[in-house]
């Protein structure tokens, strides 16, 4: 299975880049499954249902969220009917929405997608490790599902790497989001799981994690209520990771980083 994962879509520039470029990218990469993180799509904060619909129309199969999951309240009733949008699985029991989704491709192959949030330097939540373990056990890789993707929405590289190594061999791809800068450590781990500490955001990189740099920098200089943060409006770079898996095992055969458009150096997986 050929899987494209794109990191946090930030604001209008991120949304426009996705809807403009994803149809072409999906065809060029012959992608079977496209997963995007949408937690910052709405002006940096949350995801509105009409944005999710536009992402699906452009060729997205599953949308993951994160700490900004509920910033646009309209998403809460939407998640009751649209199970292709998933919020972190380790939100406490009783929280609206679901933490995973099994996508069924046109040819019948199945792909499990899990969204989980880290706890280091983030909100106190249920144990992300036990939550992912339980979900992966419910959908054994290479048997119940042909692929499994885990979006680890976390601040600390250490926690994301711990997640990668803990579930090496049990997922096709474990990829980090939330820090909004692509790391260069994409690799296939010893047990066959593709891993990348952060996919990077899909947003304008002339910014501070996607937000206009002046107001965002001022927050570090002065202890006064800053200007309201707004997304930077230049052309976005779509950032993510691309994986080809073996359907028999669900493990990764090839992994490559992707950076398309905007100001970052360009990179297209060559397989
Ligand atoms: Fe984010
Ligand atoms: Fe986040």
PDB file of C-alpha atoms and ligand atoms in Angstrom:
ATOM      1  CA  UNK A   1       0.000   0.000   0.000  1.00  0.00           C
ATOM      2  CA  UNK A   2       1.249   3.471  -0.876  1.00  0.00           C
ATOM      3  CA  UNK A   3       0.512   5.860   1.993  1.00  0.00           C
ATOM      4  CA  UNK A   4       0.919   9.639   2.047  1.00  0.00           C
ATOM      5  CA  UNK A   5       0.766  11.381   5.413  1.00  0.00           C
ATOM      6  CA  UNK A   6       0.741  15.199   5.579  1.00  0.00           C
ATOM      7  CA  UNK A   7       1.338  17.166   8.803  1.00  0.00           C
ATOM      8  CA  UNK A   8      -0.732  19.892  10.423  1.00  0.00           C
ATOM      9  CA  UNK A   9      -2.598  22.010   7.834  1.00  0.00           C
ATOM     10  CA  UNK A  10      -2.293  25.613   9.081  1.00  0.00           C
ATOM     11  CA  UNK A  11      -4.801  28.278   8.076  1.00  0.00           C
ATOM     12  CA  UNK A  12      -5.903  29.353   4.635  1.00  0.00           C
ATOM     13  CA  UNK A  13      -2.477  28.987   3.028  1.00  0.00           C
ATOM     14  CA  UNK A  14      -2.265  25.385   4.235  1.00  0.00           C
ATOM     15  CA  UNK A  15      -5.819  24.616   3.132  1.00  0.00           C
ATOM     16  CA  UNK A  16      -5.293  26.186  -0.302  1.00  0.00           C
ATOM     17  CA  UNK A  17      -2.036  24.278  -0.827  1.00  0.00           C
ATOM     18  CA  UNK A  18      -3.764  21.022   0.072  1.00  0.00           C
ATOM     19  CA  UNK A  19      -6.790  21.487  -2.164  1.00  0.00           C
ATOM     20  CA  UNK A  20      -4.630  22.804  -5.056  1.00  0.00           C
ATOM     21  CA  UNK A  21      -1.877  20.213  -4.924  1.00  0.00           C
ATOM     22  CA  UNK A  22      -3.248  17.016  -3.401  1.00  0.00           C
ATOM     23  CA  UNK A  23      -5.114  15.756  -6.490  1.00  0.00           C
ATOM     24  CA  UNK A  24      -1.894  15.966  -8.555  1.00  0.00           C
ATOM     25  CA  UNK A  25       0.286  14.585  -5.777  1.00  0.00           C
ATOM     26  CA  UNK A  26      -2.049  11.685  -5.160  1.00  0.00           C
ATOM     27  CA  UNK A  27      -1.869  10.750  -8.843  1.00  0.00           C
ATOM     28  CA  UNK A  28       1.894  11.315  -9.180  1.00  0.00           C
ATOM     29  CA  UNK A  29       2.649   9.149  -6.143  1.00  0.00           C
ATOM     30  CA  UNK A  30      -0.058   6.592  -7.002  1.00  0.00           C
ATOM     31  CA  UNK A  31      -1.120   6.912  -3.368  1.00  0.00           C
ATOM     32  CA  UNK A  32      -3.690   4.415  -2.077  1.00  0.00           C
ATOM     33  CA  UNK A  33      -4.282   6.190   1.225  1.00  0.00           C
ATOM     34  CA  UNK A  34      -3.915   9.854   2.192  1.00  0.00           C
ATOM     35  CA  UNK A  35      -4.001  10.946   5.831  1.00  0.00           C
ATOM     36  CA  UNK A  36      -3.707  14.600   6.873  1.00  0.00           C
ATOM     37  CA  UNK A  37      -3.633  16.299  10.260  1.00  0.00           C
ATOM     38  CA  UNK A  38      -6.273  19.035  10.277  1.00  0.00           C
ATOM     39  CA  UNK A  39      -6.126  20.456  13.808  1.00  0.00           C
ATOM     40  CA  UNK A  40      -4.930  23.942  12.735  1.00  0.00           C
ATOM     41  CA  UNK A  41      -6.896  24.335   9.513  1.00  0.00           C
ATOM     42  CA  UNK A  42      -9.271  27.009  10.784  1.00  0.00           C
ATOM     43  CA  UNK A  43      -7.126  30.139  11.222  1.00  0.00           C
ATOM     44  CA  UNK A  44      -4.655  28.017  13.216  1.00  0.00           C
ATOM     45  CA  UNK A  45      -7.260  26.749  15.660  1.00  0.00           C
ATOM     46  CA  UNK A  46      -9.407  23.714  14.952  1.00  0.00           C
ATOM     47  CA  UNK A  47     -11.176  22.317  11.925  1.00  0.00           C
ATOM     48  CA  UNK A  48     -14.596  23.333  10.598  1.00  0.00           C
ATOM     49  CA  UNK A  49     -16.803  20.671   8.944  1.00  0.00           C
ATOM     50  CA  UNK A  50     -16.761  22.466   5.565  1.00  0.00           C
ATOM     51  CA  UNK A  51     -12.957  22.344   5.606  1.00  0.00           C
ATOM     52  CA  UNK A  52     -12.988  18.622   6.318  1.00  0.00           C
ATOM     53  CA  UNK A  53     -15.384  18.166   3.386  1.00  0.00           C
ATOM     54  CA  UNK A  54     -13.016  20.120   1.104  1.00  0.00           C
ATOM     55  CA  UNK A  55     -10.067  17.964   2.208  1.00  0.00           C
ATOM     56  CA  UNK A  56     -12.028  14.790   1.437  1.00  0.00           C
ATOM     57  CA  UNK A  57     -13.026  16.150  -1.994  1.00  0.00           C
ATOM     58  CA  UNK A  58      -9.358  16.891  -2.753  1.00  0.00           C
ATOM     59  CA  UNK A  59      -8.400  13.265  -2.131  1.00  0.00           C
ATOM     60  CA  UNK A  60      -7.920  12.897   1.624  1.00  0.00           C
ATOM     61  CA  UNK A  61      -9.095   9.603   3.128  1.00  0.00           C
ATOM     62  CA  UNK A  62      -8.693  10.249   6.857  1.00  0.00           C
ATOM     63  CA  UNK A  63      -8.183  13.435   8.921  1.00  0.00           C
ATOM     64  CA  UNK A  64      -6.464  13.381  12.320  1.00  0.00           C
ATOM     65  CA  UNK A  65      -6.625  16.078  15.012  1.00  0.00           C
ATOM     66  CA  UNK A  66      -4.764  16.951  18.214  1.00  0.00           C
ATOM     67  CA  UNK A  67      -4.825  19.421  21.110  1.00  0.00           C
ATOM     68  CA  UNK A  68      -6.799  21.877  18.941  1.00  0.00           C
ATOM     69  CA  UNK A  69      -9.482  19.272  18.174  1.00  0.00           C
ATOM     70  CA  UNK A  70     -12.350  21.229  19.725  1.00  0.00           C
ATOM     71  CA  UNK A  71     -11.382  24.821  18.890  1.00  0.00           C
ATOM     72  CA  UNK A  72     -14.184  24.903  16.300  1.00  0.00           C
ATOM     73  CA  UNK A  73     -17.144  23.584  18.271  1.00  0.00           C
ATOM     74  CA  UNK A  74     -19.118  22.663  15.119  1.00  0.00           C
ATOM     75  CA  UNK A  75     -16.774  19.722  14.724  1.00  0.00           C
ATOM     76  CA  UNK A  76     -18.268  17.956  17.754  1.00  0.00           C
ATOM     77  CA  UNK A  77     -21.653  16.984  16.199  1.00  0.00           C
ATOM     78  CA  UNK A  78     -19.882  16.422  12.854  1.00  0.00           C
ATOM     79  CA  UNK A  79     -17.677  13.709  14.378  1.00  0.00           C
ATOM     80  CA  UNK A  80     -20.815  11.780  15.343  1.00  0.00           C
ATOM     81  CA  UNK A  81     -21.634  11.301  11.648  1.00  0.00           C
ATOM     82  CA  UNK A  82     -18.203  11.557   9.975  1.00  0.00           C
ATOM     83  CA  UNK A  83     -15.983   8.824  11.348  1.00  0.00           C
ATOM     84  CA  UNK A  84     -13.161   9.579   8.895  1.00  0.00           C
ATOM     85  CA  UNK A  85     -12.162  12.454  11.195  1.00  0.00           C
ATOM     86  CA  UNK A  86     -10.444  11.127  14.322  1.00  0.00           C
ATOM     87  CA  UNK A  87      -9.419  12.887  17.545  1.00  0.00           C
ATOM     88  CA  UNK A  88      -6.764  11.647  20.006  1.00  0.00           C
ATOM     89  CA  UNK A  89      -7.631   8.170  21.259  1.00  0.00           C
ATOM     90  CA  UNK A  90      -6.454   8.895  24.797  1.00  0.00           C
ATOM     91  CA  UNK A  91      -8.986  11.628  25.497  1.00  0.00           C
ATOM     92  CA  UNK A  92     -10.933  10.459  28.580  1.00  0.00           C
ATOM     93  CA  UNK A  93     -13.809   7.957  28.146  1.00  0.00           C
ATOM     94  CA  UNK A  94     -17.044   9.742  27.230  1.00  0.00           C
ATOM     95  CA  UNK A  95     -15.316  12.397  25.090  1.00  0.00           C
ATOM     96  CA  UNK A  96     -17.120  12.895  21.735  1.00  0.00           C
ATOM     97  CA  UNK A  97     -15.684  11.343  18.601  1.00  0.00           C
ATOM     98  CA  UNK A  98     -13.403   8.363  18.085  1.00  0.00           C
ATOM     99  CA  UNK A  99      -9.667   7.838  18.240  1.00  0.00           C
ATOM    100  CA  UNK A 100      -9.289   5.543  15.255  1.00  0.00           C
ATOM    101  CA  UNK A 101     -10.813   4.674  11.900  1.00  0.00           C
ATOM    102  CA  UNK A 102     -10.446   1.721   9.569  1.00  0.00           C
ATOM    103  CA  UNK A 103     -10.391   2.949   5.967  1.00  0.00           C
ATOM    104  CA  UNK A 104     -11.483   0.397   3.382  1.00  0.00           C
ATOM    105  CA  UNK A 105      -9.871   0.987  -0.014  1.00  0.00           C
ATOM    106  CA  UNK A 106     -11.775   0.435  -3.277  1.00  0.00           C
ATOM    107  CA  UNK A 107      -9.993  -2.892  -3.700  1.00  0.00           C
ATOM    108  CA  UNK A 108     -11.002  -4.054  -0.217  1.00  0.00           C
ATOM    109  CA  UNK A 109      -7.679  -3.547   1.542  1.00  0.00           C
ATOM    110  CA  UNK A 110      -8.021  -2.058   5.031  1.00  0.00           C
ATOM    111  CA  UNK A 111      -5.937   0.578   6.778  1.00  0.00           C
ATOM    112  CA  UNK A 112      -6.228   1.463  10.453  1.00  0.00           C
ATOM    113  CA  UNK A 113      -5.510   5.089  11.369  1.00  0.00           C
ATOM    114  CA  UNK A 114      -4.963   6.060  15.023  1.00  0.00           C
ATOM    115  CA  UNK A 115      -4.540   9.569  16.434  1.00  0.00           C
ATOM    116  CA  UNK A 116      -2.917   9.806  19.877  1.00  0.00           C
ATOM    117  CA  UNK A 117      -1.656  12.715  21.961  1.00  0.00           C
ATOM    118  CA  UNK A 118       1.530  12.803  24.023  1.00  0.00           C
ATOM    119  CA  UNK A 119       1.596  13.943  27.641  1.00  0.00           C
ATOM    120  CA  UNK A 120       5.012  15.571  27.950  1.00  0.00           C
ATOM    121  CA  UNK A 121       4.595  19.393  28.004  1.00  0.00           C
ATOM    122  CA  UNK A 122       0.951  18.898  26.989  1.00  0.00           C
ATOM    123  CA  UNK A 123      -2.462  18.454  28.631  1.00  0.00           C
ATOM    124  CA  UNK A 124      -2.766  15.677  31.204  1.00  0.00           C
ATOM    125  CA  UNK A 125      -4.485  12.820  29.376  1.00  0.00           C
ATOM    126  CA  UNK A 126      -4.932   9.086  29.645  1.00  0.00           C
ATOM    127  CA  UNK A 127      -1.881   6.922  28.954  1.00  0.00           C
ATOM    128  CA  UNK A 128      -1.086   7.192  25.226  1.00  0.00           C
ATOM    129  CA  UNK A 129       1.045   4.043  25.190  1.00  0.00           C
ATOM    130  CA  UNK A 130      -1.579   1.701  26.651  1.00  0.00           C
ATOM    131  CA  UNK A 131      -4.252   3.288  24.434  1.00  0.00           C
ATOM    132  CA  UNK A 132      -2.266   2.649  21.231  1.00  0.00           C
ATOM    133  CA  UNK A 133      -1.290  -0.845  22.369  1.00  0.00           C
ATOM    134  CA  UNK A 134      -4.943  -1.802  22.915  1.00  0.00           C
ATOM    135  CA  UNK A 135      -6.028  -0.429  19.536  1.00  0.00           C
ATOM    136  CA  UNK A 136      -3.224  -2.130  17.603  1.00  0.00           C
ATOM    137  CA  UNK A 137      -4.057  -5.424  19.354  1.00  0.00           C
ATOM    138  CA  UNK A 138      -7.672  -5.093  18.193  1.00  0.00           C
ATOM    139  CA  UNK A 139      -6.536  -4.768  14.542  1.00  0.00           C
ATOM    140  CA  UNK A 140      -3.529  -7.077  14.018  1.00  0.00           C
ATOM    141  CA  UNK A 141      -1.283  -5.870  11.207  1.00  0.00           C
ATOM    142  CA  UNK A 142      -1.092  -8.158   8.171  1.00  0.00           C
ATOM    143  CA  UNK A 143      -4.227 -10.019   9.317  1.00  0.00           C
ATOM    144  CA  UNK A 144      -7.195  -7.760  10.199  1.00  0.00           C
ATOM    145  CA  UNK A 145      -5.684  -4.755   8.399  1.00  0.00           C
ATOM    146  CA  UNK A 146      -3.106  -4.476   5.613  1.00  0.00           C
ATOM    147  CA  UNK A 147      -1.712  -1.202   7.024  1.00  0.00           C
ATOM    148  CA  UNK A 148      -1.759   0.796  10.257  1.00  0.00           C
ATOM    149  CA  UNK A 149      -0.814   4.459  10.645  1.00  0.00           C
ATOM    150  CA  UNK A 150      -0.315   6.141  14.031  1.00  0.00           C
ATOM    151  CA  UNK A 151      -0.260   9.950  14.215  1.00  0.00           C
ATOM    152  CA  UNK A 152       1.542  10.794  17.473  1.00  0.00           C
ATOM    153  CA  UNK A 153       0.556  14.355  18.271  1.00  0.00           C
ATOM    154  CA  UNK A 154       3.197  15.328  20.793  1.00  0.00           C
ATOM    155  CA  UNK A 155       5.668  18.025  21.793  1.00  0.00           C
ATOM    156  CA  UNK A 156       8.648  15.918  22.875  1.00  0.00           C
ATOM    157  CA  UNK A 157      10.830  14.048  20.365  1.00  0.00           C
ATOM    158  CA  UNK A 158      11.641  11.552  23.131  1.00  0.00           C
ATOM    159  CA  UNK A 159       8.005  10.604  23.651  1.00  0.00           C
ATOM    160  CA  UNK A 160       7.466  10.212  19.893  1.00  0.00           C
ATOM    161  CA  UNK A 161      10.578   8.063  19.511  1.00  0.00           C
ATOM    162  CA  UNK A 162       9.461   5.950  22.479  1.00  0.00           C
ATOM    163  CA  UNK A 163       6.137   5.454  20.728  1.00  0.00           C
ATOM    164  CA  UNK A 164       7.939   4.451  17.514  1.00  0.00           C
ATOM    165  CA  UNK A 165      10.157   1.864  19.141  1.00  0.00           C
ATOM    166  CA  UNK A 166       7.414   0.527  21.453  1.00  0.00           C
ATOM    167  CA  UNK A 167       5.231  -0.401  18.480  1.00  0.00           C
ATOM    168  CA  UNK A 168       7.937  -1.208  15.940  1.00  0.00           C
ATOM    169  CA  UNK A 169       6.665  -4.161  13.921  1.00  0.00           C
ATOM    170  CA  UNK A 170       3.015  -3.589  14.881  1.00  0.00           C
ATOM    171  CA  UNK A 171       2.279  -0.561  12.644  1.00  0.00           C
ATOM    172  CA  UNK A 172       3.186   0.444   9.090  1.00  0.00           C
ATOM    173  CA  UNK A 173       3.942   4.073   9.935  1.00  0.00           C
ATOM    174  CA  UNK A 174       4.346   5.951  13.189  1.00  0.00           C
ATOM    175  CA  UNK A 175       4.694   9.662  12.531  1.00  0.00           C
ATOM    176  CA  UNK A 176       4.754  12.709  14.772  1.00  0.00           C
ATOM    177  CA  UNK A 177       2.792  15.930  14.380  1.00  0.00           C
ATOM    178  CA  UNK A 178       2.251  19.109  16.458  1.00  0.00           C
ATOM    179  CA  UNK A 179       5.741  20.675  16.437  1.00  0.00           C
ATOM    180  CA  UNK A 180       5.210  22.010  12.884  1.00  0.00           C
ATOM    181  CA  UNK A 181       8.790  21.530  11.620  1.00  0.00           C
ATOM    182  CA  UNK A 182       9.821  18.475   9.576  1.00  0.00           C
ATOM    183  CA  UNK A 183      12.545  16.315  11.087  1.00  0.00           C
ATOM    184  CA  UNK A 184      15.131  14.525   8.941  1.00  0.00           C
ATOM    185  CA  UNK A 185      15.010  11.173  10.760  1.00  0.00           C
ATOM    186  CA  UNK A 186      12.524   9.308   8.572  1.00  0.00           C
ATOM    187  CA  UNK A 187      13.605   5.677   8.485  1.00  0.00           C
ATOM    188  CA  UNK A 188      12.406   2.091   8.666  1.00  0.00           C
ATOM    189  CA  UNK A 189      12.945   0.884  12.226  1.00  0.00           C
ATOM    190  CA  UNK A 190      14.498  -2.512  12.991  1.00  0.00           C
ATOM    191  CA  UNK A 191      11.123  -4.254  13.195  1.00  0.00           C
ATOM    192  CA  UNK A 192       9.845  -2.853   9.873  1.00  0.00           C
ATOM    193  CA  UNK A 193       7.776   0.183  10.928  1.00  0.00           C
ATOM    194  CA  UNK A 194       8.377   3.451   9.062  1.00  0.00           C
ATOM    195  CA  UNK A 195       9.012   6.309  11.480  1.00  0.00           C
ATOM    196  CA  UNK A 196       9.469  10.087  11.410  1.00  0.00           C
ATOM    197  CA  UNK A 197       9.571  12.279  14.538  1.00  0.00           C
ATOM    198  CA  UNK A 198       7.657  15.137  12.913  1.00  0.00           C
ATOM    199  CA  UNK A 199       6.003  15.271   9.509  1.00  0.00           C
ATOM    200  CA  UNK A 200       6.207  19.091   9.514  1.00  0.00           C
ATOM    201  CA  UNK A 201       3.260  21.415   9.010  1.00  0.00           C
ATOM    202  CA  UNK A 202       1.528  22.287   5.761  1.00  0.00           C
ATOM    203  CA  UNK A 203       1.770  26.053   6.113  1.00  0.00           C
ATOM    204  CA  UNK A 204       3.843  29.171   5.401  1.00  0.00           C
ATOM    205  CA  UNK A 205       7.357  28.631   6.809  1.00  0.00           C
ATOM    206  CA  UNK A 206       8.088  32.385   6.939  1.00  0.00           C
ATOM    207  CA  UNK A 207       6.425  32.248  10.345  1.00  0.00           C
ATOM    208  CA  UNK A 208       6.621  30.925  13.881  1.00  0.00           C
ATOM    209  CA  UNK A 209       5.031  27.484  13.609  1.00  0.00           C
ATOM    210  CA  UNK A 210       2.691  28.850  10.953  1.00  0.00           C
ATOM    211  CA  UNK A 211       1.627  32.031  12.748  1.00  0.00           C
ATOM    212  CA  UNK A 212       2.658  35.594  11.780  1.00  0.00           C
ATOM    213  CA  UNK A 213       6.148  36.038  13.149  1.00  0.00           C
ATOM    214  CA  UNK A 214       5.936  39.535  14.683  1.00  0.00           C
ATOM    215  CA  UNK A 215       3.126  38.884  17.138  1.00  0.00           C
ATOM    216  CA  UNK A 216       4.317  35.353  17.852  1.00  0.00           C
ATOM    217  CA  UNK A 217       7.874  36.512  18.674  1.00  0.00           C
ATOM    218  CA  UNK A 218       6.609  39.315  20.928  1.00  0.00           C
ATOM    219  CA  UNK A 219       5.073  36.765  23.257  1.00  0.00           C
ATOM    220  CA  UNK A 220       8.582  35.603  24.115  1.00  0.00           C
ATOM    221  CA  UNK A 221       9.870  39.139  24.732  1.00  0.00           C
ATOM    222  CA  UNK A 222       7.160  40.659  26.908  1.00  0.00           C
ATOM    223  CA  UNK A 223       4.866  39.306  29.558  1.00  0.00           C
ATOM    224  CA  UNK A 224       1.843  41.190  28.285  1.00  0.00           C
ATOM    225  CA  UNK A 225      -1.193  39.862  26.471  1.00  0.00           C
ATOM    226  CA  UNK A 226       0.029  39.746  22.898  1.00  0.00           C
ATOM    227  CA  UNK A 227      -1.760  40.590  19.701  1.00  0.00           C
ATOM    228  CA  UNK A 228      -4.081  37.799  18.706  1.00  0.00           C
ATOM    229  CA  UNK A 229      -2.112  35.271  16.692  1.00  0.00           C
ATOM    230  CA  UNK A 230      -3.060  34.846  13.052  1.00  0.00           C
ATOM    231  CA  UNK A 231      -1.656  32.425  10.475  1.00  0.00           C
ATOM    232  CA  UNK A 232       1.065  33.636   8.111  1.00  0.00           C
ATOM    233  CA  UNK A 233      -0.359  34.097   4.642  1.00  0.00           C
ATOM    234  CA  UNK A 234       2.489  33.255   2.264  1.00  0.00           C
ATOM    235  CA  UNK A 235       2.542  30.151   0.114  1.00  0.00           C
ATOM    236  CA  UNK A 236       2.510  26.952   2.152  1.00  0.00           C
ATOM    237  CA  UNK A 237       4.914  24.064   1.881  1.00  0.00           C
ATOM    238  CA  UNK A 238       3.096  20.743   2.023  1.00  0.00           C
ATOM    239  CA  UNK A 239       5.198  18.571   4.345  1.00  0.00           C
ATOM    240  CA  UNK A 240       4.869  14.916   5.079  1.00  0.00           C
ATOM    241  CA  UNK A 241       6.086  11.394   4.647  1.00  0.00           C
ATOM    242  CA  UNK A 242       5.394   8.763   2.024  1.00  0.00           C
ATOM    243  CA  UNK A 243       5.570   5.025   2.657  1.00  0.00           C
ATOM    244  CA  UNK A 244       5.199   1.915   0.575  1.00  0.00           C
ATOM    245  CA  UNK A 245       4.208  -1.184   2.541  1.00  0.00           C
ATOM    246  CA  UNK A 246       4.039  -4.911   1.919  1.00  0.00           C
ATOM    247  CA  UNK A 247       0.357  -5.946   2.023  1.00  0.00           C
ATOM    248  CA  UNK A 248       1.204  -9.404   3.375  1.00  0.00           C
ATOM    249  CA  UNK A 249       2.965  -8.104   6.488  1.00  0.00           C
ATOM    250  CA  UNK A 250       1.816  -4.476   6.653  1.00  0.00           C
ATOM    251  CA  UNK A 251       5.426  -3.428   7.213  1.00  0.00           C
ATOM    252  CA  UNK A 252       7.270  -0.678   5.349  1.00  0.00           C
ATOM    253  CA  UNK A 253       9.387  -1.372   2.287  1.00  0.00           C
ATOM    254  CA  UNK A 254      10.341   2.239   1.477  1.00  0.00           C
ATOM    255  CA  UNK A 255       9.992   5.588   3.207  1.00  0.00           C
ATOM    256  CA  UNK A 256      10.622   9.104   1.915  1.00  0.00           C
ATOM    257  CA  UNK A 257      10.000  12.644   3.108  1.00  0.00           C
ATOM    258  CA  UNK A 258       7.988  15.067   1.005  1.00  0.00           C
ATOM    259  CA  UNK A 259       8.159  18.880   0.841  1.00  0.00           C
ATOM    260  CA  UNK A 260       6.226  20.562  -1.959  1.00  0.00           C
ATOM    261  CA  UNK A 261       5.652  24.269  -2.683  1.00  0.00           C
ATOM    262  CA  UNK A 262       6.450  27.344  -0.624  1.00  0.00           C
ATOM    263  CA  UNK A 263       9.884  28.245   0.726  1.00  0.00           C
ATOM    264  CA  UNK A 264      11.352  25.003   2.099  1.00  0.00           C
ATOM    265  CA  UNK A 265      13.812  23.061  -0.060  1.00  0.00           C
ATOM    266  CA  UNK A 266      11.757  20.786  -2.288  1.00  0.00           C
ATOM    267  CA  UNK A 267      11.692  17.042  -1.904  1.00  0.00           C
ATOM    268  CA  UNK A 268       9.640  14.388  -3.702  1.00  0.00           C
ATOM    269  CA  UNK A 269       9.941  10.687  -2.836  1.00  0.00           C
ATOM    270  CA  UNK A 270      11.588   8.898  -5.766  1.00  0.00           C
ATOM    271  CA  UNK A 271       9.565   5.684  -5.655  1.00  0.00           C
TER     272      UNK A 271
HETATM  273 FE1  LIG B   1      -0.563  21.676  15.097  1.00  0.00          FE
HETATM  274 FE1  LIG B   2      -1.042  20.510  18.155  1.00  0.00          FE
END
